[in-house]
XYZ file of C-alpha atoms in Angstrom:
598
model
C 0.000 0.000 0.000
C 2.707 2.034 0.976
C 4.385 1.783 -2.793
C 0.766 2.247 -4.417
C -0.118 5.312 -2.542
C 3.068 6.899 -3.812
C 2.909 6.156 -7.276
C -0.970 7.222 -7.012
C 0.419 10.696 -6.335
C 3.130 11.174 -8.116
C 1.265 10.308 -11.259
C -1.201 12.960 -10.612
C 1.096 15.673 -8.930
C 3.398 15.195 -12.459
C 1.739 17.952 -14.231
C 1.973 20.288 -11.502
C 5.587 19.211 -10.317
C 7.283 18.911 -14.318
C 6.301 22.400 -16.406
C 8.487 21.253 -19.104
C 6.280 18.025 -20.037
C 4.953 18.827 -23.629
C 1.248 18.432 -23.201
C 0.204 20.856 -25.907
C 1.654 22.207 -29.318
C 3.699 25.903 -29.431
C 2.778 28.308 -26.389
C 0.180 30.859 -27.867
C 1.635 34.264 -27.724
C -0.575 36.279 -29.352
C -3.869 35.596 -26.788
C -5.788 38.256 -24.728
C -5.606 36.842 -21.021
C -5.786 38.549 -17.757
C -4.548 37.970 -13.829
C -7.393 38.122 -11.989
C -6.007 36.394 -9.285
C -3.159 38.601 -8.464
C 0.558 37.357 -7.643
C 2.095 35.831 -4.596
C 5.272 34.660 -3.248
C 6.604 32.085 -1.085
C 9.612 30.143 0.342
C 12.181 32.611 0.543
C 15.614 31.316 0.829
C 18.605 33.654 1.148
C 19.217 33.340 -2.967
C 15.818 32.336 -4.235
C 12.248 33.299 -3.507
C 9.222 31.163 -5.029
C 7.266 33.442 -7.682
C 3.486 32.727 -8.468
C 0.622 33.664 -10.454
C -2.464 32.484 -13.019
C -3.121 33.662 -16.080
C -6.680 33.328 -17.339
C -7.210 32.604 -20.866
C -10.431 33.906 -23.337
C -13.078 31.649 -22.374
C -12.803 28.067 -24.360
C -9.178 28.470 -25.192
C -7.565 25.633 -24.271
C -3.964 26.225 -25.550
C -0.854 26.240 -23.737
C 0.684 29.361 -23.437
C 4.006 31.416 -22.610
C 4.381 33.839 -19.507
C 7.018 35.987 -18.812
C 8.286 36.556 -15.158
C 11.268 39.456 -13.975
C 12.468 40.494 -10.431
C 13.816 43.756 -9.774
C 15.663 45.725 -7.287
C 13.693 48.537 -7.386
C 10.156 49.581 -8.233
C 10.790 50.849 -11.914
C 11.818 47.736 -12.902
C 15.154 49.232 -14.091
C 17.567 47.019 -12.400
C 16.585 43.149 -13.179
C 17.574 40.833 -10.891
C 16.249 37.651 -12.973
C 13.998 37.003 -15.618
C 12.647 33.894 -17.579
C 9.907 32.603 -19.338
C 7.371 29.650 -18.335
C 5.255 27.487 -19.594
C 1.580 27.088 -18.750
C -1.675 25.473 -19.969
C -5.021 23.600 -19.062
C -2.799 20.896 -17.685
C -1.755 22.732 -14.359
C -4.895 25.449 -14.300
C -2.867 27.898 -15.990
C -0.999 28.984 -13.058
C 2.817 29.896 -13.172
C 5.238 29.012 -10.151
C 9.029 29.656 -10.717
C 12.161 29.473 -8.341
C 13.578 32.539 -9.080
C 17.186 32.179 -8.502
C 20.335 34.469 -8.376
C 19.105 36.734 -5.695
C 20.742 38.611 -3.044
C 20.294 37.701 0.647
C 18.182 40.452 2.850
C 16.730 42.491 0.013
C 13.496 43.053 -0.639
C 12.843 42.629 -4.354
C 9.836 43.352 -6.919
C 8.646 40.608 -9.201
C 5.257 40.474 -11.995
C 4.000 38.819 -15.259
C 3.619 39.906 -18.581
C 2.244 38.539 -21.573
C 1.975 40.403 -24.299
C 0.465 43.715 -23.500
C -0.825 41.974 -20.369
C 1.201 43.398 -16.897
C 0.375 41.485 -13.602
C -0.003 43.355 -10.639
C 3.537 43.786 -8.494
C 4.011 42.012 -5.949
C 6.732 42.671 -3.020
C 9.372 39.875 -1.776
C 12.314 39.687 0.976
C 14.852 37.067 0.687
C 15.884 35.766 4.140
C 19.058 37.054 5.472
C 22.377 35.850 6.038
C 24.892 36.570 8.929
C 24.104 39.379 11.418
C 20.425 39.829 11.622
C 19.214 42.077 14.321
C 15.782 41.348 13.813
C 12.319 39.687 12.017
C 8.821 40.713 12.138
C 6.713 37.511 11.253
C 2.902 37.436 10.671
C 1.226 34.289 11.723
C -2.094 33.188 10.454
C -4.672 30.026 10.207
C -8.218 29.562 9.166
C -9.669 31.311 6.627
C -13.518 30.060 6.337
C -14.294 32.170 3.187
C -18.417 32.299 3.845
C -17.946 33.373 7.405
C -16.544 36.682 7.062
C -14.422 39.238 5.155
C -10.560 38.322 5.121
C -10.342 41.819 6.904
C -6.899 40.637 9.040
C -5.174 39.973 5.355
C -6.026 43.204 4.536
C -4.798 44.579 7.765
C -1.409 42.481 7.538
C -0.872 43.662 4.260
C -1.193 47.630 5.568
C 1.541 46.790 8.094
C 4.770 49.304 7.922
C 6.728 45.715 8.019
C 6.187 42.491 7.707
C 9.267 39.961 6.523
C 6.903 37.298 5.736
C 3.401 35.707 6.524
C 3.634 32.069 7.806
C 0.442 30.113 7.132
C -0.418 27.746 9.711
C -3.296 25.883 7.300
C -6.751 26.005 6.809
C -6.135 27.832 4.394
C -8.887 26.753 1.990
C -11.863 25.106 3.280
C -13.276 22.000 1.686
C -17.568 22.660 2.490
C -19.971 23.537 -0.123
C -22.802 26.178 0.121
C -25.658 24.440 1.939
C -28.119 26.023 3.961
C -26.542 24.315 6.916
C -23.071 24.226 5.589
C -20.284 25.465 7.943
C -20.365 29.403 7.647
C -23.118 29.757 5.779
C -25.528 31.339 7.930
C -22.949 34.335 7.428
C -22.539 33.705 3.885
C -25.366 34.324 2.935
C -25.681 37.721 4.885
C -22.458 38.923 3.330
C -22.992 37.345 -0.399
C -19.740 35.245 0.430
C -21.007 32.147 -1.523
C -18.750 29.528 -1.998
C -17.603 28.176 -5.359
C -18.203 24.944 -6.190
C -21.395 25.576 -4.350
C -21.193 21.699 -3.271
C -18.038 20.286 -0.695
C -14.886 20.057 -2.955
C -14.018 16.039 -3.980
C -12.364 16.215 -7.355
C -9.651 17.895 -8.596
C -11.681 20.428 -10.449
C -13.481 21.552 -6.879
C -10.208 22.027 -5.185
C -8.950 23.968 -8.338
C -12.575 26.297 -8.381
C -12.228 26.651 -4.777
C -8.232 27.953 -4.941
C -9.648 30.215 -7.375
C -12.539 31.752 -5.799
C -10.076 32.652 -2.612
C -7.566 34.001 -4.578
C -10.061 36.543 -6.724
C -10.156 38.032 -2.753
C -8.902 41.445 -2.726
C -7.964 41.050 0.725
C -6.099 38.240 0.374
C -4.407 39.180 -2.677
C -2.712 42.396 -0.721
C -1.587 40.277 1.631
C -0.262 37.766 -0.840
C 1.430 40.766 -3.003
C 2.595 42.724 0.581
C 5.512 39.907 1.395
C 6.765 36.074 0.700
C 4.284 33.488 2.746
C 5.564 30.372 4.154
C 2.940 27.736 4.165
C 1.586 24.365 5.215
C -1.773 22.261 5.166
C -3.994 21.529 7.590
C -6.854 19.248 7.406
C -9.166 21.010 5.426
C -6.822 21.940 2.179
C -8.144 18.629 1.660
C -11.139 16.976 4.404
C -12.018 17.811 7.890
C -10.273 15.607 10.196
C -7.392 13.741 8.223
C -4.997 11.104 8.806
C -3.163 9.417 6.812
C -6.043 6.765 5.809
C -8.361 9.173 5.428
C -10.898 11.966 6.924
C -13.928 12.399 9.053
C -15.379 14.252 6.043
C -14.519 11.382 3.622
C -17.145 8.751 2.808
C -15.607 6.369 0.519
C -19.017 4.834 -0.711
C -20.327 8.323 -1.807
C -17.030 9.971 -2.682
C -14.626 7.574 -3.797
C -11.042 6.639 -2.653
C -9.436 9.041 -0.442
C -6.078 8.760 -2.440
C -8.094 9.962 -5.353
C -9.375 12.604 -3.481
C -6.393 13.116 -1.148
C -4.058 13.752 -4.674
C -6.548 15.757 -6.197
C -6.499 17.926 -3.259
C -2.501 17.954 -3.401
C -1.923 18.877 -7.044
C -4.560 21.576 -6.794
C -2.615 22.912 -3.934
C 1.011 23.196 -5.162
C -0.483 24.960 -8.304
C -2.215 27.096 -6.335
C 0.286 28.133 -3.388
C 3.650 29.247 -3.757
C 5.066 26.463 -2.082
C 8.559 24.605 -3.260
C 7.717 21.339 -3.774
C 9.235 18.331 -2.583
C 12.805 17.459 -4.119
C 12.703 13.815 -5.935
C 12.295 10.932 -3.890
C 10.058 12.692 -0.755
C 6.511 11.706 -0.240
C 4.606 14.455 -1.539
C 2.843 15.215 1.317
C 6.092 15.654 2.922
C 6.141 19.668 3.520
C 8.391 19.884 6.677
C 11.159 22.040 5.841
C 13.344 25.004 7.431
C 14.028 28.421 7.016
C 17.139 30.043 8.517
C 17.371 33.686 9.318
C 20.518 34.479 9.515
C 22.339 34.360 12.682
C 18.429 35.108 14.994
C 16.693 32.291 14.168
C 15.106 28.683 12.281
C 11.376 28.539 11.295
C 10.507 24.895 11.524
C 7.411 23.998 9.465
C 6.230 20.621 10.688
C 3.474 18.559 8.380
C 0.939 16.768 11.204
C -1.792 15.546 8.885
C -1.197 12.870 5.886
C 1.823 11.470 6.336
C 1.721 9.912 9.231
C -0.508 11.154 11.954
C -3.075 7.968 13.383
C -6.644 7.672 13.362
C -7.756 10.711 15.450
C -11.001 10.240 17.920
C -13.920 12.107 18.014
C -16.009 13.382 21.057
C -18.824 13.168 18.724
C -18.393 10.018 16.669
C -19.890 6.792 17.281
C -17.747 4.492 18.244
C -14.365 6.087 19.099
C -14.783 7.321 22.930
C -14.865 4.490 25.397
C -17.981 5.041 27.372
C -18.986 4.743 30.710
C -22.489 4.409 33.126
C -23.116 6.810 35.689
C -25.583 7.272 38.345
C -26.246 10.858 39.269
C -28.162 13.845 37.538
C -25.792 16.554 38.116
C -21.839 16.610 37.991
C -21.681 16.826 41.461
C -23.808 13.866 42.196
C -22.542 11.560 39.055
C -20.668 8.479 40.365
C -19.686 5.829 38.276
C -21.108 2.572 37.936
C -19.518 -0.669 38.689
C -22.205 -3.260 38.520
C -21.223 -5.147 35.133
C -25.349 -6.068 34.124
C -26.315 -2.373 34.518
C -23.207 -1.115 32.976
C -24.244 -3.635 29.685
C -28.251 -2.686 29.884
C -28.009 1.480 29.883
C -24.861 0.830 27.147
C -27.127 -1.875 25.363
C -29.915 1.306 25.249
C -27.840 4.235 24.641
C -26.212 2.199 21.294
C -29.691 1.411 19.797
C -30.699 4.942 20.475
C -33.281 5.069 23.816
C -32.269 7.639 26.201
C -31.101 5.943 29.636
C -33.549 5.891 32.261
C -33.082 7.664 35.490
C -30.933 8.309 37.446
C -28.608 6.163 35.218
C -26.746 8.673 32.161
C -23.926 7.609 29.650
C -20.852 9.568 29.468
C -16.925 9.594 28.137
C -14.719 6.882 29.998
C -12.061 9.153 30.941
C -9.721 6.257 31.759
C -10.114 4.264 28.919
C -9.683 7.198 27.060
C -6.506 8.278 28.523
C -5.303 4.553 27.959
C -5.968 4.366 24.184
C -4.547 7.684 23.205
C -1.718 7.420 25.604
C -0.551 4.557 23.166
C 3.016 5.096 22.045
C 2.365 3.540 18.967
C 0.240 6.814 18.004
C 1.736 8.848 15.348
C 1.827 12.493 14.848
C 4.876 13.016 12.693
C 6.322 9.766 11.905
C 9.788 8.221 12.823
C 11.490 10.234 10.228
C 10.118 13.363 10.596
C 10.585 13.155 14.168
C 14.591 12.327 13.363
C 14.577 15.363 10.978
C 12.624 17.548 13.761
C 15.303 16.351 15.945
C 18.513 17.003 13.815
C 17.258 20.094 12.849
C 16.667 21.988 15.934
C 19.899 20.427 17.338
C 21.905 22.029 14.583
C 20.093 25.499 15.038
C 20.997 25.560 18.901
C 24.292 24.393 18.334
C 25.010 26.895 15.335
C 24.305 29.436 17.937
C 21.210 31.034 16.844
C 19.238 32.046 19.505
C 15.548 31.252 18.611
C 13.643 27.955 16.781
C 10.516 28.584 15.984
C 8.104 25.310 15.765
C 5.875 26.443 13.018
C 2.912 23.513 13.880
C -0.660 23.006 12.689
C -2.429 22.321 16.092
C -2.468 23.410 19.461
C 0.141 21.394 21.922
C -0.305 22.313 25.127
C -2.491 20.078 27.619
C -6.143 21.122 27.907
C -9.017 19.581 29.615
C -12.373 19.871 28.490
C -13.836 23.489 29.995
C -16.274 23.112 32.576
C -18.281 26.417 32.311
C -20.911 25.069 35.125
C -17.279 25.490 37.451
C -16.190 28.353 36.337
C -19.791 30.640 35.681
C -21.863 28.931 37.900
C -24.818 27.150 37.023
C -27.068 29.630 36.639
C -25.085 31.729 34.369
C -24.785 29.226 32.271
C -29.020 28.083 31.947
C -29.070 31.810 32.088
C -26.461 31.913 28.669
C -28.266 29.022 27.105
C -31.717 30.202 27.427
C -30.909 33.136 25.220
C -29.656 31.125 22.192
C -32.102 29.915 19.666
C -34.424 27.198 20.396
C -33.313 25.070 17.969
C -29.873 24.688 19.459
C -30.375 24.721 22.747
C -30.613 21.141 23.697
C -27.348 21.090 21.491
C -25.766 23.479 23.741
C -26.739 22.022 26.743
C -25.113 18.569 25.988
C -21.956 20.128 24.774
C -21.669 22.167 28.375
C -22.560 18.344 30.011
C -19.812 16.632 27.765
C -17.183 19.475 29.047
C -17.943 18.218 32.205
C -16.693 15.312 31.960
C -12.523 15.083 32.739
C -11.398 14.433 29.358
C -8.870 16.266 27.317
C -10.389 19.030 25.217
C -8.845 18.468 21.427
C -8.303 15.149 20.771
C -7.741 16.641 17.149
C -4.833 18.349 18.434
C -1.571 16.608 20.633
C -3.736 16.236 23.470
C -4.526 12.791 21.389
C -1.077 11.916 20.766
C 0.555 12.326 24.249
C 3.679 9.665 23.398
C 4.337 11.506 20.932
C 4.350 15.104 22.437
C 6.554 13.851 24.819
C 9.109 12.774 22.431
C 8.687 16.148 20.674
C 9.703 17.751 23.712
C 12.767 14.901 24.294
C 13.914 16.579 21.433
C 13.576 19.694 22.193
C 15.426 19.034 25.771
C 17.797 17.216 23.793
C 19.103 20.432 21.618
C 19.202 22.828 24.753
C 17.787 25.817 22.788
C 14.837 28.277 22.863
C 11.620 27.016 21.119
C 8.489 28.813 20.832
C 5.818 26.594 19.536
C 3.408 28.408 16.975
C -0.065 27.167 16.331
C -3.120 27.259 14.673
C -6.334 25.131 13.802
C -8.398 25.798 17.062
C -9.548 28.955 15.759
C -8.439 30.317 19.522
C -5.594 32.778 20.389
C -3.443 31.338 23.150
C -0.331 32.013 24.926
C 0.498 28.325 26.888
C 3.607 27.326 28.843
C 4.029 23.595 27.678
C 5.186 20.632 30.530
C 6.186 17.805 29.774
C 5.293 14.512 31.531
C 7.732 15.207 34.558
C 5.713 18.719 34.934
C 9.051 20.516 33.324
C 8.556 23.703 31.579
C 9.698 23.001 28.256
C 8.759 25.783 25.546
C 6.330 28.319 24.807
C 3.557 28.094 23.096
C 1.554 30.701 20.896
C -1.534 29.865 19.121
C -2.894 32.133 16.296
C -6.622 32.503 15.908
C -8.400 32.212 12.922
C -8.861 34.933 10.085
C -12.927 33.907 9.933
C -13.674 30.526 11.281
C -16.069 30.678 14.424
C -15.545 29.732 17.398
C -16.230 28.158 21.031
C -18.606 31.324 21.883
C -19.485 32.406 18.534
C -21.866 28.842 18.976
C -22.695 29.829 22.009
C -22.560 33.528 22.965
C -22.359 34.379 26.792
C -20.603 31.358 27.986
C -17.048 31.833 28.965
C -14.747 29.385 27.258
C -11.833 31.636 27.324
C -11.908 32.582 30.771
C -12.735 28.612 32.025
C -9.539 27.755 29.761
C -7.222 29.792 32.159
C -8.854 28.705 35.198
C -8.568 25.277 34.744
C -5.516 24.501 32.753
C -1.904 24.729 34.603
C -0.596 25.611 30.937
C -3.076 28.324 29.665
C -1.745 32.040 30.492
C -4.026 33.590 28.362
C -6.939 32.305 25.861
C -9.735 34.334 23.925
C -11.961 31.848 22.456
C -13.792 34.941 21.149
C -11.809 37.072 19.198
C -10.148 36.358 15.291
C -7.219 38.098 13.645
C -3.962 37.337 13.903
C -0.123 37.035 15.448
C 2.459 39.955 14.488
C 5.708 38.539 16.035
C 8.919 41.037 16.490
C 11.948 38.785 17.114
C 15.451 40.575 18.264
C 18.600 38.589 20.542
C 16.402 40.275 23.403
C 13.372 38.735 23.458
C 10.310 37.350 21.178
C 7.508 39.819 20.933
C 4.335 38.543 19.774
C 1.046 40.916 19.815
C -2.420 39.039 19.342
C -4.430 41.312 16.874
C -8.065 41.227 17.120
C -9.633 42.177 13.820
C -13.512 42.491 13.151
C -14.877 40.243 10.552
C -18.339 40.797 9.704
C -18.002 44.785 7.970
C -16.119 46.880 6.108
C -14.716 49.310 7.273
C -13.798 47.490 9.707
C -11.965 47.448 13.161
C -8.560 45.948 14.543
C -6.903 45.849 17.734
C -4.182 45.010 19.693
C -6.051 42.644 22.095
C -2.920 41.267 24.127
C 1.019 41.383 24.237
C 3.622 38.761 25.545
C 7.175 37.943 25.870
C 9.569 35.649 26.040
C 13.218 36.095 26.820
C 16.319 33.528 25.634
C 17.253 31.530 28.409
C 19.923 28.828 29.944
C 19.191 25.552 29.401
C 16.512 23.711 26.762
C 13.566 26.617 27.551
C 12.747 30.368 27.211
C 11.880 32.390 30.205
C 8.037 31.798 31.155
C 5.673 34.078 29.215
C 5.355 37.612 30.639
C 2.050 39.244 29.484
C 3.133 43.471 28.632
């Protein structure tokens, strides 16, 4: 399977990975065409910057054609750095991706496309530096649900007086359709964000639509044109959920075979982003790679999704939490059951759907739980990228640079589901819940019952992989440096001091909201996730389950700066704050200083 699943990819990905492959006759030069989808850059290495763009052809033309690409050193366009030609067509979605090469370290540069009479927009790019660098200014994003709101913190990113480059955490597409009850919708339709295909993307022509309709984004084309992004997936570039076998939002008997879909998803992507793609011989979902600012720091992009990461549980998926019997109606009261012929009975109902009779209920076996996740067996990154992972934060520490950064899809510190009912009080909480709509209230009320329960909050995230945290932060022990973990996914910001096992402070942690997606009390407004977070988790410092924007991190020898910026989503104009400020300071040893809140 292993072979097969390889050579299923790599035959697709070929168009997309080999722009010399004659697929058509001559280039057309003479043809009208237009970039409506603006330019973008990517992947900046001290002598080379990754240059993108799509061309869009008269409608029905299905001929290849010939694009010209230049970088300059100034605006005018006077002093040309590089310049080439490359070859497009129907056969990668007529977008253009080159390596420009031959470029100065530290020097922000000016690249577009022409075609005949046709000029690109400009777009702006900084190479990465090399020796002395006395500091970076990083923006750090995730989740950009394109129904749910304007892209209002792109916009705001790309007004910044500096930004060296954007690192994408993923989400970057999502993978829904345009349902009445699909995810975002309900603000979709308010706004006239509609998504395009209007059904959820499964073959390689929905991914390549979908691309499309979030690059025709004005917002998101300034921020794309503003500096070089560094970028990995998450889960929904492709499906909700995914592992390396599949998805929650994959249903092979309706939607095929997820390497079908999973390669679809793949090629569509590395058209679409200005990503370098893997050299020869890598899996091609193998996107960990490193980026070395001179003598300050390493970004460390890790890939936590398809290649290797195990089945993943779900709170609210048949089958995958152990449960257990309780007798009790209220928290307080709720004891669990021993005897083995109730136990099987109220189980017995629950599964064939009859609601448990009092005072028995049916709830998450935190034990079992713990023991089935806890299995080292349970993958994240894989043996090898957990070698790389290793050897490459070992050689940044010992090279002297002051600062890794752990660029990481999902949130790693510890979490435990929030009990509100603790924190608020019950009847804050009834009070909360009797505001919402009817329709979801009974919803709501389970989902404040589940939280009750002692169970780790994102099983989605590390929290279900806890072997394999812990040899993440072996490693980062191991190379005696100063890691600060960056994260996105939970559509949260947080600032967490990570443990490991032994109760050691190991790294920081900073997790980026999301740029639209909702969250914890966006489904349920009045309840205080954010604040319950803090009280109850030994790791949480800070966490706004409320607000959406993003991280602007200033990095000098002195310390690692990161402001949480809380941009409104739902107008335009529009406003954006700074809604907190840490941080962290170099330190002796294999951690920073703990996070200091300014």
């Amino acid at each position: 399977m292993h072979i097969d699943r390889r050579r299923a990819l790599g035959l697709l990905a070929l168009g997309s990975a080999a722009p010399g492959v004659a697929f058509a006759a001559e280039p057309a030069q003479n043809q009208s065409v237009s970039f409506l989808h603006g330019v973008a850059s990517g992947d900046p290495l001290q002598d080379r910057a990754v240059l993108w763009t799509r061309v869009t052809p008269v409608e029905g033309s299905a001929a290849d054609l010939s694009v010209k690409w230049e970088i300059a050193e100034d605006e005018g366009f006077k002093h040309i750095a590089a310049r080439g030609t490359f070859r497009t067509g129907p056969w990668r979605d007529y977008t253009v991706k080159v390596d420009a090469a031959g470029l100065k370290p530290g020097r922000e540069y000016r690249y577009r496309f022409h075609m005949g009479k046709t000029i690109s927009p400009i777009g702006r790019v900084k190479t990465l530096p090399d020796g002395h660098v006395e500091d970076v200014v990083l923006a750090f994003v995730t989740c950009s649900l394109y129904p749910n709101g304007y892209f209002n913190a792109y916009h705001h990113i790309a007004a910044q007086p500096r930004v060296d480059a954007v690192v994408e955490l993923g989400d970057y597409i999502y993978e829904y359709g345009a349902g009445e009850n699909d995810y975002g919708m309900e603000n979709g339709r308010k706004l006239g964000r509609i998504p395009e295909p209007p059904h959820e993307m499964v073959t390689l022509a929905d991914y390549r639509m979908r691309h499309a309709l979030y690059k025709r984004d004005a917002d998101l084309q300034a921020a794309h044109a503003r500096c070089a992004w560094i970028c990995v997936w998450d889960d929904h570039e492709v499906a909700n959920d995914s592992w390396m076998g599949g998805a929650e939002n994959h249903q092979p008997k309706t939607e095929g075979s997820w390497l079908t879909r999973e390669a679809a998803a793949l090629k569509a992507y590395y058209e679409w982003m200005p990503i370098r793609e893997p050299e020869p011989g890598r899996a091609f979902e193998a996107i960990n790679r490193s980026f070395r600012f001179g003598d300050l720091a390493d970004l460390i992009m890790v890939e936590t999704r398809l290649v290797a990461r195990s089945y993943q549980l779900e709170h609210g998926r048949a089958g995958d939490i152990p449960m257990a019997v309780y007798q009790g109606n209220t928290p307080e009261t709720r004891k669990r059951v021993t005897d083995a012929a109730v136990t099987a009975k109220v189980l017995a109902d629950a599964a064939g759907g009859r609601k448990p009779e009092a005072p028995y209920v049916v709830g998450p076996d935190p034990e079992a739980l713990k023991a089935i996740v806890s299995n080292p067996e349970r993958q994240m990154l894989g043996v090898r990228q957990e070698q790389w992972l290793s050897q490459t934060i070992a050689a940044s520490a010992e090279a002297g640079r002051p600062w890794q950064l752990l660029g990481n899809q999902v949130v790693m510190a510890r979490t435990v589901a929030p009990n509100v009912l603790k924190t608020m009080g019950a009847a804050a909480v009834d009070k909360a819940i009797a505001a919402l709509p009817e329709r979801i209230r009974d919803k709501a009320r389970a989902y404040v019952d589940l939280y009750t329960y002692d169970i780790p909050y994102d099983l989605d995230g590390w929290d279900g992989y806890p072997a394999a945290r812990e040899r993440a932060y072996d490693t980062i022990k191991a190379a005696a440096g100063n890691v600060i973990v960056f994260s996105g996914d939970s559509h949260a910001f947080w600032a967490n001091e990570l443990h490991d096992d032994s109760g050691t402070f190991v790294a920081a942690e900073f997790g980026t909201s999301s740029i639209t997606s909702p969250q914890e009390e966006d489904y349920v407004p009045g309840i205080e996730f954010g604040r319950t977070f803090v009280e109850q988790n030994k790791e949480v410092v800070f966490c706004s389950q409320r607000d959406k924007g993003y991280i602007l991190l200033t990095l000098t020898r002195a310390e690692a700066r990161a402001a949480f910026v809380a941009v409104e989503t739902l107008a335009k104009p529009y406003k954006a704050a700074a809604l907190a400020n840490f941080r962290v300071t170099p330190a002796p040893g294999f951690a920073t200083s703990r996070i200091e809140k300014i």
